[in-house]
Amino acid sequence: MKAPIFRLAFVLLFGGLWAGAHEIGTTRVSATFDESRTFDIEMVTDASSLNEKLTAFSGSGAAPPTDAAHLQASLQSFDNLFRQRVKIVFDGVETRPAISYSVVPAVDSTSVPAATIRFTGEVPPGAGKFSWSFGWTFASYALTVRSALAANPAIEWLESGQASTPFSITAAAIQLSRWRTALRYLALGFTHIVPLGFDHVLFVLGIYLLSRRARSVLLQVSAFTLAHSITLGLSMYGIVSASPRVVEPLIALSIVYVAIENIFLSELKSWRLALVFAFGLLHGMGFAGALRELGLPRTEFVTALLTFNIGVEAGQLAVIGTAFLLVGWQWSERDWYRNRVVVPISMLIACTAVYWTFERLHFG
């Protein structure tokens, strides 16, 4: 018994700290190539967070500015340093683009100053492949590559400093079929849970751990699925919206609540279902934030939205199935299962989520 539980605890602790280091929803990159062989790459990111990294790396020790005008001036002053961790490569040869910086102030107390950084230039004569890397973030982020000839963008998730797959900029645009679009967004939905959505993983584990009865898990997962499907759809159609600065700390708090309740309850209560539904609404807005970063194809919007949601469900079922195989099927009927498995793991989940809550409130 000890080895599987130890492995699960190790994953929760160190995976949680790794996931907590992610700046959720703060960076997105979009590269556009037109028929005149020019490129325009737009990055939107948290201006304060980026400036803090550049200031720390430079060793200047200067007090970080807080207003948009001074943040913009500070980013411009770090131009040479900033370029050291940005690579735009055509056919294996790095190019030096023109870079412009602009910062807009936070629109309210729940948002942050946003930096828009544009990289522009001409594609070298005869070049056919483009790749990109960016090393000034701790987060996974989406790179979207668009062509004037293509109806659907190419999308890739990258880690800090990771070079993208070389994208063809000379091949004829390929129109993805509905089937290929469905497969792409199914995979993106799944990977948004496993391995990229560690906070959602812990919430689903909290649902699983409450009771050893299958009916309890089924009712909670159904309530959670219905709720996040509602807000995912409404958010993508622009009917509802909420700042990640509000949504992400509340998602972390929802994990804290579910984990703590597991310590004191062993049976499903009616209020638990209502709260899981409410928490599902929050998680749906979190899913929508990730999907907006990825972008949806204009020609297959509904297909992509539905299959992304199905991929999310598959990821959740994979989490539940893994937990069952690791600790559930062997020991869930034992008298000591609750004290030795449910309570310790729930405490670990709660501690991880409390850490995330404060981190997300502070760094946004």
XYZ file of N, CA and C in Angstrom, residues 110-291:
546
model
N -9.163 44.157 -10.458
C -8.947 42.714 -10.617
C -8.061 42.383 -11.809
N -7.613 43.386 -12.553
C -6.793 43.123 -13.730
C -5.393 43.684 -13.532
N -4.522 43.461 -14.502
C -3.128 43.904 -14.417
C -2.788 44.721 -15.656
N -1.755 45.582 -15.581
C -1.306 46.276 -16.792
C -0.854 45.253 -17.833
N -1.322 45.435 -19.052
C -1.022 44.475 -20.111
C -0.012 45.066 -21.081
N 1.049 44.303 -21.347
C 2.047 44.706 -22.327
C 1.748 44.009 -23.649
N 1.713 44.786 -24.724
C 1.628 44.230 -26.078
C 2.965 44.478 -26.757
N 3.633 43.404 -27.107
C 4.967 43.493 -27.719
C 4.845 42.956 -29.143
N 5.234 43.775 -30.116
C 5.113 43.398 -31.528
C 6.491 43.212 -32.141
N 6.632 42.104 -32.844
C 7.858 41.784 -33.575
C 7.500 41.824 -35.063
N 8.163 42.666 -35.825
C 7.829 42.790 -37.234
C 9.088 42.718 -38.090
N 8.912 42.312 -39.326
C 10.041 42.243 -40.247
C 9.660 41.537 -41.528
N 10.637 41.293 -42.352
C 10.429 40.598 -43.619
C 11.002 39.191 -43.538
N 10.276 38.262 -44.128
C 10.766 36.888 -44.216
C 11.952 36.864 -45.175
N 13.078 36.263 -44.773
C 14.240 36.211 -45.670
C 13.887 35.562 -47.004
N 14.476 36.054 -48.103
C 14.183 35.486 -49.430
C 14.419 33.974 -49.453
N 13.461 33.245 -49.964
C 13.581 31.803 -50.114
C 13.296 30.994 -48.867
N 13.114 31.645 -47.710
C 12.875 30.905 -46.464
C 11.511 30.223 -46.513
N 11.466 28.995 -45.993
C 10.220 28.230 -46.033
C 9.707 27.776 -44.684
N 10.554 27.819 -43.637
C 10.156 27.335 -42.319
C 10.375 28.421 -41.261
N 9.425 28.511 -40.341
C 9.496 29.475 -39.235
C 9.408 28.729 -37.914
N 10.250 29.139 -36.950
C 10.112 28.628 -35.579
C 10.351 29.753 -34.597
N 9.901 29.522 -33.366
C 9.858 30.582 -32.344
C 10.206 29.990 -30.998
N 10.865 30.778 -30.136
C 11.000 30.413 -28.725
C 11.045 31.684 -27.893
N 10.597 31.565 -26.634
C 10.504 32.702 -25.719
C 10.838 32.207 -24.316
N 11.767 32.874 -23.649
C 12.240 32.368 -22.359
C 11.984 33.240 -21.159
N 11.095 34.252 -21.292
C 10.835 35.139 -20.151
C 9.506 34.835 -19.478
N 9.127 33.585 -19.419
C 7.910 33.204 -18.708
C 8.150 31.892 -17.995
N 7.447 31.668 -16.898
C 7.485 30.383 -16.209
C 6.325 29.497 -16.661
N 5.452 30.035 -17.500
C 4.205 29.354 -17.810
C 4.237 28.627 -19.138
N 3.367 27.630 -19.263
C 3.029 27.115 -20.579
C 2.185 28.176 -21.279
N 2.383 28.336 -22.571
C 1.602 29.328 -23.313
C 1.348 28.803 -24.717
N 0.343 29.380 -25.372
C -0.036 28.935 -26.709
C 0.557 29.856 -27.766
N 1.186 29.263 -28.759
C 1.639 29.976 -29.952
C 0.647 29.666 -31.069
N 0.066 30.711 -31.636
C -0.872 30.561 -32.741
C -0.238 31.146 -33.992
N -0.201 30.373 -35.061
C 0.397 30.815 -36.327
C -0.705 30.900 -37.369
N -0.882 32.104 -37.926
C -1.945 32.350 -38.903
C -1.355 32.773 -40.238
N -2.016 32.350 -41.298
C -1.647 32.738 -42.650
C -2.861 33.360 -43.317
N -2.624 34.329 -44.193
C -3.733 34.963 -44.907
C -4.473 33.967 -45.785
N -3.818 32.860 -46.140
C -4.415 31.871 -47.031
C -5.137 30.755 -46.290
N -4.978 30.697 -44.971
C -5.525 29.571 -44.198
C -6.719 30.018 -43.381
N -7.789 29.233 -43.420
C -8.975 29.550 -42.629
C -8.762 29.224 -41.158
N -7.960 28.206 -40.866
C -7.742 27.766 -39.493
C -6.290 27.985 -39.081
N -6.053 28.442 -37.855
C -4.682 28.655 -37.396
C -4.010 27.351 -36.990
N -2.677 27.379 -36.984
C -1.902 26.276 -36.395
C -1.575 26.674 -34.964
N -1.683 25.732 -34.044
C -1.546 26.031 -32.620
C -0.589 25.043 -31.982
N 0.271 25.550 -31.102
C 1.189 24.681 -30.363
C 1.377 25.251 -28.961
N 1.318 24.366 -27.959
C 1.631 24.761 -26.582
C 3.128 24.625 -26.364
N 3.730 25.633 -25.740
C 5.172 25.644 -25.514
C 5.474 25.931 -24.054
N 6.616 25.436 -23.598
C 7.151 25.794 -22.298
C 8.178 26.907 -22.464
N 8.554 27.527 -21.363
C 9.528 28.614 -21.413
C 10.843 28.126 -22.029
N 11.318 28.841 -23.049
C 12.577 28.503 -23.697
C 12.494 27.398 -24.720
N 11.338 26.763 -24.865
C 11.191 25.663 -25.817
C 10.998 26.204 -27.225
N 11.726 25.636 -28.190
C 11.561 26.035 -29.584
C 10.339 25.337 -30.172
N 9.573 26.075 -30.957
C 8.381 25.510 -31.569
C 8.753 24.550 -32.702
N 7.782 23.778 -33.103
C 7.913 22.993 -34.325
C 8.097 23.948 -35.502
N 8.978 23.660 -36.443
C 9.084 24.529 -37.627
C 7.777 24.526 -38.422
N 7.196 25.709 -38.624
C 5.955 25.834 -39.380
C 6.280 26.238 -40.819
N 5.622 25.602 -41.768
C 5.821 25.954 -43.169
C 5.111 27.268 -43.478
N 5.818 28.189 -44.149
C 5.206 29.455 -44.558
C 5.108 29.554 -46.076
N 5.454 28.471 -46.755
C 5.407 28.490 -48.228
C 4.444 27.465 -48.795
N 4.117 26.443 -48.014
C 3.208 25.408 -48.517
C 1.810 25.980 -48.685
N 1.071 25.417 -49.605
C -0.308 25.851 -49.811
C -1.120 25.601 -48.548
N -2.034 26.490 -48.269
C -2.864 26.365 -47.076
C -3.693 25.083 -47.135
N -3.715 24.378 -46.025
C -4.466 23.126 -45.940
C -5.717 23.361 -45.109
N -6.863 23.112 -45.693
C -8.126 23.258 -44.982
C -8.395 21.973 -44.199
N -8.401 22.087 -42.867
C -8.649 20.908 -42.053
C -10.090 20.463 -42.209
N -10.268 19.164 -42.308
C -11.622 18.625 -42.356
C -12.251 18.729 -40.974
N -13.557 18.552 -40.936
C -14.251 18.583 -39.635
C -13.705 17.490 -38.714
N -13.403 16.332 -39.286
C -12.882 15.220 -38.496
C -11.525 15.572 -37.898
N -10.613 16.165 -38.689
C -9.291 16.522 -38.186
C -9.382 17.664 -37.176
N -10.297 18.595 -37.404
C -10.512 19.663 -36.422
C -10.982 19.073 -35.103
N -11.918 18.120 -35.191
C -12.432 17.479 -33.977
C -11.314 16.763 -33.222
N -10.478 16.038 -33.932
C -9.375 15.330 -33.280
C -8.398 16.302 -32.627
N -8.096 17.415 -33.318
C -7.155 18.388 -32.767
C -7.670 18.967 -31.460
N -8.939 19.397 -31.440
C -9.464 20.050 -30.241
C -9.822 19.044 -29.154
N -10.089 17.807 -29.529
C -10.239 16.755 -28.527
C -8.934 16.571 -27.764
N -7.829 16.533 -28.509
C -6.515 16.385 -27.875
C -6.162 17.604 -27.033
N -6.487 18.803 -27.526
C -6.199 20.014 -26.757
C -6.991 20.046 -25.458
N -8.261 19.598 -25.502
C -9.060 19.547 -24.277
C -8.492 18.563 -23.270
N -8.072 17.399 -23.767
C -7.503 16.388 -22.870
C -6.222 16.892 -22.224
N -5.320 17.465 -23.035
C -4.036 17.906 -22.486
C -4.188 19.132 -21.601
N -5.313 19.855 -21.745
C -5.542 20.968 -20.808
C -5.794 20.443 -19.397
N -6.244 19.204 -19.280
C -6.386 18.569 -17.956
C -5.110 17.808 -17.614
N -4.702 16.907 -18.484
C -3.510 16.075 -18.268
C -2.550 16.293 -19.427
N -1.411 16.969 -19.200
C -0.811 17.283 -17.900
C -0.880 18.758 -17.510
N -1.546 19.622 -18.302
C -1.413 21.062 -18.093
C -2.319 21.610 -16.990
N -3.417 20.939 -16.675
C -4.380 21.496 -15.722
C -4.301 20.872 -14.350
N -3.189 21.064 -13.654
C -3.013 20.371 -12.379
C -4.030 20.822 -11.343
N -4.484 22.101 -11.412
C -5.499 22.543 -10.468
C -6.821 21.811 -10.709
N -7.201 21.618 -11.961
C -8.422 20.869 -12.265
C -8.270 19.396 -11.868
N -7.062 18.861 -12.020
C -6.799 17.483 -11.602
C -7.074 17.318 -10.112
N -6.580 18.252 -9.301
C -6.774 18.142 -7.851
C -8.238 18.289 -7.471
N -8.982 19.136 -8.186
C -10.403 19.258 -7.897
C -11.117 17.938 -8.172
N -10.817 17.323 -9.293
C -11.449 16.044 -9.641
C -11.051 14.965 -8.632
N -9.790 14.972 -8.192
C -9.375 14.021 -7.151
C -10.168 14.250 -5.866
N -10.413 15.528 -5.538
C -11.220 15.825 -4.355
C -12.618 15.258 -4.469
N -13.203 15.352 -5.645
C -14.520 14.760 -5.893
C -14.469 13.248 -5.694
N -13.437 12.632 -6.227
C -13.318 11.172 -6.159
C -13.153 10.675 -4.718
N -12.425 11.434 -3.909
C -12.043 10.946 -2.581
C -13.159 11.024 -1.535
N -14.236 11.792 -1.797
C -15.246 11.972 -0.757
C -15.816 10.650 -0.273
N -16.252 9.828 -1.196
C -16.927 8.586 -0.816
C -16.482 7.462 -1.725
N -16.454 6.251 -1.176
C -16.058 5.097 -1.979
C -17.186 4.607 -2.878
N -18.361 5.213 -2.765
C -19.510 4.777 -3.573
C -19.433 5.382 -4.972
N -19.675 4.556 -5.991
C -19.632 5.020 -7.373
C -20.711 6.068 -7.635
N -21.865 5.935 -6.987
C -22.964 6.881 -7.188
C -22.543 8.288 -6.759
N -21.789 8.394 -5.677
C -21.325 9.697 -5.196
C -20.426 10.367 -6.226
N -19.497 9.591 -6.775
C -18.584 10.144 -7.782
C -19.365 10.552 -9.022
N -20.306 9.702 -9.474
C -21.069 9.968 -10.684
C -21.896 11.244 -10.555
N -22.575 11.426 -9.421
C -23.406 12.613 -9.236
C -22.558 13.889 -9.223
N -21.432 13.842 -8.536
C -20.589 15.028 -8.471
C -19.976 15.368 -9.825
N -19.478 14.353 -10.519
C -18.878 14.596 -11.831
C -19.928 15.117 -12.804
N -21.151 14.603 -12.716
C -22.224 15.072 -13.597
C -22.546 16.532 -13.332
N -22.633 16.913 -12.041
C -22.910 18.312 -11.695
C -21.781 19.220 -12.160
N -20.554 18.782 -11.957
C -19.384 19.565 -12.363
C -19.341 19.718 -13.887
N -19.594 18.622 -14.606
C -19.559 18.642 -16.065
C -20.625 19.575 -16.631
N -21.851 19.452 -16.123
C -22.939 20.302 -16.602
C -22.600 21.771 -16.382
N -22.078 22.096 -15.203
C -21.795 23.493 -14.874
C -20.688 24.074 -15.737
N -19.565 23.353 -15.854
C -18.470 23.957 -16.618
C -18.766 23.969 -18.117
N -19.639 23.057 -18.582
C -20.050 23.104 -19.981
C -20.871 24.361 -20.255
N -21.716 24.762 -19.292
C -22.545 25.959 -19.443
C -21.675 27.207 -19.571
N -20.759 27.402 -18.615
C -19.967 28.633 -18.652
C -18.917 28.612 -19.749
N -18.421 27.437 -20.124
C -17.494 27.368 -21.251
C -18.177 27.864 -22.520
N -19.393 27.355 -22.784
C -20.112 27.779 -23.975
C -20.490 29.245 -23.935
N -21.042 29.711 -22.798
C -21.464 31.111 -22.684
C -20.275 32.063 -22.804
N -19.132 31.668 -22.233
C -17.937 32.519 -22.302
C -17.413 32.604 -23.726
N -17.390 31.489 -24.449
C -16.859 31.503 -25.806
C -17.755 32.266 -26.760
N -19.058 32.360 -26.451
C -19.957 33.166 -27.262
C -20.038 34.616 -26.774
N -19.238 34.954 -25.768
C -19.175 36.328 -25.297
C -20.346 36.767 -24.443
N -21.133 35.822 -23.940
C -22.304 36.176 -23.139
C -21.915 36.466 -21.700
N -20.954 35.712 -21.159
C -20.446 35.977 -19.808
C -18.924 36.093 -19.878
N -18.373 36.834 -18.946
C -16.920 36.966 -18.889
C -16.511 37.325 -17.469
N -15.290 36.962 -17.122
C -14.729 37.297 -15.815
C -13.221 37.328 -15.932
N -12.594 38.199 -15.180
C -11.142 38.331 -15.229
C -10.462 37.108 -14.626
N -9.373 36.624 -15.249
C -8.600 35.540 -14.635
C -8.104 35.899 -13.230
N -7.934 37.199 -12.960
C -7.495 37.621 -11.627
C -8.527 37.273 -10.558
N -9.784 37.143 -10.965
C -10.845 36.726 -10.042
C -11.049 35.219 -10.111
N -11.127 34.691 -11.327
C -11.481 33.284 -11.523
C -10.426 32.349 -10.952
N -9.150 32.619 -11.234
C -8.109 31.663 -10.850
C -7.941 31.509 -9.335
N -7.934 32.593 -8.534
C -7.898 32.380 -7.077
C -9.135 31.644 -6.560
N -10.313 31.933 -7.157
C -11.523 31.247 -6.716
C -11.486 29.761 -7.070
N -10.896 29.423 -8.204
C -10.719 28.003 -8.537
C -9.850 27.325 -7.482
N -8.766 27.991 -7.083
C -7.909 27.425 -6.038
C -8.676 27.261 -4.731
N -9.507 28.259 -4.381
C -10.305 28.150 -3.152
C -11.318 27.014 -3.242
N -11.858 26.765 -4.434
C -12.802 25.655 -4.574
C -12.120 24.329 -4.274
N -10.866 24.217 -4.642
C -10.110 22.987 -4.346
C -9.886 22.866 -2.847
N -9.561 23.986 -2.202
C -9.373 23.981 -0.745
C -10.637 23.482 -0.064
N -11.788 24.034 -0.457
C -13.041 23.675 0.201
C -13.347 22.186 0.059
N -13.273 21.682 -1.185
C -13.602 20.273 -1.428
C -12.674 19.364 -0.636
N -11.383 19.698 -0.584
C -10.426 18.850 0.136
C -10.700 18.867 1.639
N -10.965 20.051 2.190
C -11.231 20.136 3.632
C -12.528 19.409 3.988
N -13.550 19.550 3.143
C -14.806 18.852 3.421
C -14.607 17.342 3.415
N -13.700 16.844 2.563
C -13.419 15.397 2.546
C -12.892 14.912 3.887
N -12.210 15.789 4.615
C -11.628 15.393 5.906
C -12.719 15.191 6.951
N -13.813 15.970 6.836
C -14.850 15.936 7.867
C -16.100 15.177 7.447
N -16.246 14.905 6.156
C -17.419 14.172 5.679
C -16.983 12.899 4.975
N -17.840 11.892 5.005
C -17.552 10.657 4.277
C -18.707 10.252 3.377
N -19.787 11.045 3.372
C -20.940 10.760 2.529
C -21.356 12.019 1.786
N -21.959 11.821 0.622
C -22.394 12.938 -0.210
C -23.613 13.614 0.408
N -23.543 14.939 0.552
C -24.661 15.739 1.048
C -25.204 16.614 -0.091
N -26.453 17.055 0.068
C -27.088 17.833 -1.004
C -26.340 19.139 -1.259
N -25.844 19.778 -0.205
C -25.136 21.041 -0.414
C -23.809 20.834 -1.160
N -23.250 19.660 -0.983
C -22.006 19.369 -1.700
C -22.252 19.402 -3.214
N -23.357 18.802 -3.669
C -23.667 18.830 -5.093
C -23.867 20.260 -5.586
N -24.569 21.074 -4.786
C -24.802 22.466 -5.180
C -23.487 23.231 -5.284
N -22.592 22.987 -4.333
C -21.305 23.680 -4.361
C -20.431 23.186 -5.513
N -20.442 21.884 -5.773
C -19.675 21.362 -6.904
C -20.181 21.984 -8.200
N -21.501 22.145 -8.317
C -22.055 22.802 -9.501
C -21.552 24.243 -9.598
N -21.593 24.975 -8.480
C -21.124 26.363 -8.481
C -19.634 26.439 -8.824
N -18.855 25.521 -8.259
C -17.426 25.497 -8.570
C -17.195 25.135 -10.039
N -18.061 24.281 -10.578
C -17.957 23.942 -11.988
C -18.142 25.149 -12.889
N -19.017 26.074 -12.489
C -19.186 27.313 -13.257
C -17.877 28.090 -13.311
N -17.162 28.131 -12.196
C -15.865 28.813 -12.157
C -14.854 28.115 -13.055
N -14.776 26.804 -12.942
C -13.806 26.058 -13.743
C -14.103 26.209 -15.234
N -15.383 26.302 -15.601
C -15.737 26.502 -17.001
C -15.174 27.795 -17.551
N -15.183 28.858 -16.719
C -14.592 30.120 -17.164
C -13.077 30.000 -17.274
N -12.482 29.155 -16.427
C -11.053 28.885 -16.567
C -10.736 28.158 -17.859
N -11.568 27.156 -18.206
C -11.386 26.457 -19.480
C -11.538 27.423 -20.653
N -12.501 28.342 -20.543
C -12.738 29.293 -21.630
C -11.537 30.204 -21.834
N -10.876 30.587 -20.727
C -9.684 31.415 -20.864
C -8.599 30.716 -21.654
N -8.405 29.430 -21.379
C -7.404 28.666 -22.132
C -7.805 28.515 -23.587
N -9.090 28.282 -23.843
C -9.545 28.080 -25.216
C -9.465 29.368 -26.020
